[in-house]
XYZ file of C-alpha atoms in Angstrom:
272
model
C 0.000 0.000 0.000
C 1.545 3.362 -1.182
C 0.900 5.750 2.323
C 3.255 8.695 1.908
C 1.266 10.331 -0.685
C -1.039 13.241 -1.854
C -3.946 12.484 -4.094
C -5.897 15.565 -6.043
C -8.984 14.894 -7.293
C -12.228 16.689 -8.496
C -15.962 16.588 -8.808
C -15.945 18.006 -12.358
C -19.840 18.154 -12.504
C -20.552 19.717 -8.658
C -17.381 22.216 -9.274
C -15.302 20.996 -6.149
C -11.411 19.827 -5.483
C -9.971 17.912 -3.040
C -6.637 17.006 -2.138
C -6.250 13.655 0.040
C -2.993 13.359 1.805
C -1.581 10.376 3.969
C 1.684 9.430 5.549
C 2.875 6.478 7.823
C 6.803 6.481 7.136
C 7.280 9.986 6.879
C 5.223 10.788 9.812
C 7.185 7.948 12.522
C 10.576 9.844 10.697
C 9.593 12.924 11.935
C 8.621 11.904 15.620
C 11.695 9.379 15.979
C 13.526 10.598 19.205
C 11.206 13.673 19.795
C 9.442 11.461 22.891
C 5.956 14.219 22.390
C 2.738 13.084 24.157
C -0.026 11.646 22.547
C -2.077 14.619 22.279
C 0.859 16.841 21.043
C 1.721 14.668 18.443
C -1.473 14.319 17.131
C -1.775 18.109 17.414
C 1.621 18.459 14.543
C -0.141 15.377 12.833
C -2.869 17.912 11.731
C -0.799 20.863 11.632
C 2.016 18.710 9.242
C -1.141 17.158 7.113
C -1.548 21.014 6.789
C 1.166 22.013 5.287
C 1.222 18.985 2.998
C -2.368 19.772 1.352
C -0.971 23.431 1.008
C 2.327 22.297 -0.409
C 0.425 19.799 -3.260
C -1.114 23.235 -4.582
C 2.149 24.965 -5.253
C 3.080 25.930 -9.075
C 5.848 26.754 -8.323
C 9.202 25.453 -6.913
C 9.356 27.156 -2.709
C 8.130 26.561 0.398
C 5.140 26.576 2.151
C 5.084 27.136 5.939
C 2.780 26.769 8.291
C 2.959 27.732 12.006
C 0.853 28.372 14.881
C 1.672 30.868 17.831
C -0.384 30.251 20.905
C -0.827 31.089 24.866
C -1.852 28.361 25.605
C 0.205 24.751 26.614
C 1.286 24.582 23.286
C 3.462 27.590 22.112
C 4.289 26.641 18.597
C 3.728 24.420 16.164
C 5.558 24.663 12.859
C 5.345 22.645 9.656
C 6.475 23.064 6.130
C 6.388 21.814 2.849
C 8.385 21.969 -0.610
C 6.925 21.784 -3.836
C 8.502 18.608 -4.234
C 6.553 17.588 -1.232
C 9.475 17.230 1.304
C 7.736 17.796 4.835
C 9.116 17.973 8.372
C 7.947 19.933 11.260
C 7.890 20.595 14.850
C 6.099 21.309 17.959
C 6.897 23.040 21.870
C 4.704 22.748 24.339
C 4.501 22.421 28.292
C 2.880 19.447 29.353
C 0.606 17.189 27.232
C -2.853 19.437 26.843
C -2.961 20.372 23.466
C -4.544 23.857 24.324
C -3.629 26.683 22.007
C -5.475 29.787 23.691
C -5.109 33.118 21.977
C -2.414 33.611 19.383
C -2.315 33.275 15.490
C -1.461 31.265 12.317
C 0.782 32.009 9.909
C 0.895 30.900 6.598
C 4.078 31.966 4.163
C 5.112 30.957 1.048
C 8.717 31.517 0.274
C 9.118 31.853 -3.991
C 13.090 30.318 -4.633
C 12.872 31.865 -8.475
C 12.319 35.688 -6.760
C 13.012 35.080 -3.169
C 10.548 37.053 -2.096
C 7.966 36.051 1.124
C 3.999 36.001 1.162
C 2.512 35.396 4.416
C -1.204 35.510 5.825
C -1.819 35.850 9.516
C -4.943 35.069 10.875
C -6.026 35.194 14.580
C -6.638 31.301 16.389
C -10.501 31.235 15.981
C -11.739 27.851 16.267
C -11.556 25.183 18.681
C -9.539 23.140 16.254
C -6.438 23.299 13.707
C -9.556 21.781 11.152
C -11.374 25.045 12.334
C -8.811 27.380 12.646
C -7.383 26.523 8.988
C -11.384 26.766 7.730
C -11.142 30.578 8.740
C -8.005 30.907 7.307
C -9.166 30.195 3.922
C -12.359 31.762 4.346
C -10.591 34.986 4.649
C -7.244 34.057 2.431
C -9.403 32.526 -0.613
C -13.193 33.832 -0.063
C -13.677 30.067 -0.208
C -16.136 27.816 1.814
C -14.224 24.674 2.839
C -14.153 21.200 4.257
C -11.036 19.795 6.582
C -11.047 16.566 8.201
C -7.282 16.029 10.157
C -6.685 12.636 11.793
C -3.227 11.788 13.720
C -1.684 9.243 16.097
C 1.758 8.114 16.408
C 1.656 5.431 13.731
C -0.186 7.775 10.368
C -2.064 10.905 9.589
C -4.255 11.927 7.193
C -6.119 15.239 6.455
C -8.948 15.615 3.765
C -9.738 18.751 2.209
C -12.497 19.978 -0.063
C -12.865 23.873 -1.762
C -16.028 24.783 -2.865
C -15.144 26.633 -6.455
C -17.722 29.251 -7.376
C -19.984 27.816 -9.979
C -20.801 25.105 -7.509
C -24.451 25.935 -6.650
C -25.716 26.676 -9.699
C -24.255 23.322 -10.961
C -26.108 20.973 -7.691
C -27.328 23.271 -5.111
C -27.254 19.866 -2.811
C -24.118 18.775 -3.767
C -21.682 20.345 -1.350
C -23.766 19.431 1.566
C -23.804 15.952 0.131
C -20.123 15.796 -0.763
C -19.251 17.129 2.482
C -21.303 14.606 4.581
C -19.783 11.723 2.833
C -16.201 13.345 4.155
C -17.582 13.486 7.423
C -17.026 9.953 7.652
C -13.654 9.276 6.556
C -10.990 7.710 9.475
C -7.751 7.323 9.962
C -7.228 3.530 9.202
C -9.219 3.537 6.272
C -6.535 5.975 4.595
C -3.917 2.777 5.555
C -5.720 0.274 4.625
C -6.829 1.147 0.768
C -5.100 2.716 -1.715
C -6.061 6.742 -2.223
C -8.048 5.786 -5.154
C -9.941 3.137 -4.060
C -10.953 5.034 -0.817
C -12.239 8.017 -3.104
C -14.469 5.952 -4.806
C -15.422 4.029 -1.787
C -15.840 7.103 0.014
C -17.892 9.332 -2.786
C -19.378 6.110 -4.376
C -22.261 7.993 -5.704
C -20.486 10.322 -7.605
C -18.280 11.173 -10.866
C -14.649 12.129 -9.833
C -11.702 12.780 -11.609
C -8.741 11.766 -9.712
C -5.099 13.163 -11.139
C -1.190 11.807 -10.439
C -0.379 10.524 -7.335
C 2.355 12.191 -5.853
C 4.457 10.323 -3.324
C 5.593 12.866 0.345
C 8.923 12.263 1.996
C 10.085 13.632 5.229
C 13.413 15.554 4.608
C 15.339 17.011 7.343
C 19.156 15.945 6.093
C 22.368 16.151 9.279
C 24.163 18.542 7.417
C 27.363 19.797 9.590
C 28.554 22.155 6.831
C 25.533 24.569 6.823
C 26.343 24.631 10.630
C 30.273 24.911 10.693
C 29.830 28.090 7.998
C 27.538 29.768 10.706
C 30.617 29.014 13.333
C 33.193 30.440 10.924
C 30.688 33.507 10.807
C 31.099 34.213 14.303
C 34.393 34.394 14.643
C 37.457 33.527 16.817
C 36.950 35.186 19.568
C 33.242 34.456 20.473
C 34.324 30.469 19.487
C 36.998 30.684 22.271
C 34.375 32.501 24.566
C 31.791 29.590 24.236
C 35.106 27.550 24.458
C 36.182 28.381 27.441
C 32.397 28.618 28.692
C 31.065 24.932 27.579
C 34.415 23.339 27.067
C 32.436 22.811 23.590
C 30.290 24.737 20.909
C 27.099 22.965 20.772
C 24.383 23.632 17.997
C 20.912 22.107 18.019
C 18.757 22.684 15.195
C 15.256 21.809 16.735
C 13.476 21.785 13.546
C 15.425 18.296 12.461
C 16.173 17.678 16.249
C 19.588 17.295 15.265
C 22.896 18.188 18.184
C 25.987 19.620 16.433
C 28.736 19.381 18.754
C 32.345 21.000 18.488
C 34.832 20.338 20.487
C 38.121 22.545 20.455
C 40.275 20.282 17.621
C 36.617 20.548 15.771
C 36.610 25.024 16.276
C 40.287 24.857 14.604
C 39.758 23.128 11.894
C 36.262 25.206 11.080
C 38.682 28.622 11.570
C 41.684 27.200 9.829
């Protein structure tokens, strides 16, 4: 069963997309060693699936990221996506409620061709990422949408459905009837079949076009270079401070929840 994917499809005759996005591999990659409760995990789970279904709808090649500020136990929650559908992500939190209280999501999407940023911030309305995300959309795209986000520590899966404009003059029931079939959809299901035998399992009453699959791979590489040049940056001096400080120069990059560590042979040879 192929379960690191992203399926687009569409209801050609109601006028509505979807995007269908499950991962199993990827998703135990990205918690290995992280040692997150239950509810926190599930809590990136949604917030990675996120980033995925934004990430399929990218022309072209850059980033997506999403991330979510709160006041709550869980102070951030960041996720991002390439083009190419490399994902990895991240979450800090104290203690295991998965409350996000007042704060915001942001949404940026970094162009490589121009380099230039576009971001969307949005307050935290909703009692759920699924809800939250809705209003970001509704105010982003002027788009009604549909988001169902399931996560544990073995898979996740998020569903997502955009209502395009000519939809209720083409079936002025079929949104509601569309969207009460997704109601349904659970987490093992989206293991167990393949993504185009669930759509048609799933909206078995209707005509959909389903397009390429495209597979998702977590990507998060130990790369001590990037990390030495940012030593080299710094210079000799505040090297021998943190030196004679630490009796090392340690890095952690908390996005891969990789260590870097330097000890004094390691400083010379970045400075000679």
């Amino acid at each position: 069963m192929r379960t690191d994917y992203v399926q687009r499809f569409l209801f050609e005759r109601l006028h509505i997309r979807g995007r269908l996005v499950c991962l199993t591999g990827a998703w135990t990659q990205m918690l290995e060693g992280r040692d997150y409760p239950a509810s926190i995990a599930e809590l990136l789970g949604h917030a990675t699936a996120l980033a995925v279904l934004l990430g399929a709808n990218q022309k072209d090649a850059g980033r997506v990221t999403l991330q979510v500020q709160g006041s709550g136990s869980v102070k951030l929650l960041v996720a991002d996506c390439t083009a190419d559908l490399k994902v990895r992500g991240m979450a800090k939190a104290e203690g295991e409620a998965p409350e996000l209280g007042d704060g915001r999501l942001a949404v940026t999407f970094e162009d490589h061709a121009s380099g230039q940023l576009y971001q969307s911030l949005v307050p935290l309305e909703g009692e759920t990422l699924a809800q939250i995300f809705e209003n970001y959309l509704r105010r982003s795209e002027q788009r009604e949408s549909f988001l169902r986000l399931h996560a544990d520590g073995r898979a996740l899966c998020g569903l997502l459905l955009e209502k395009l404009p000519a939809a209720d003059a083409a079936d002025a029931d079929g949104w509601n009837r569309v969207c009460l079939l997704a109601n349904t959809l659970t987490l093992d299901e989206t293991i167990d079949a393949q993504p185009y035998d669930l759509l048609v399992k799933l909206f078995h009453e209707e005509l959909l076009r389903v397009f390429r699959l495209y597979p998702v791979e977590y990507h998060c590489p130990w790369n001590p270079r990037s990390v030495e040049r940012v030593l080299r940056s710094l210079g000799r001096a505040e090297l021998e401070s943190l030196l004679a400080e630490q009796g090392a120069v340690t890095v952690r990059n908390e996005m891969c929840n990789h260590e870097y560590r330097f000890d004094r042979a390691a400083v010379e040879a970045i400075l000679a």
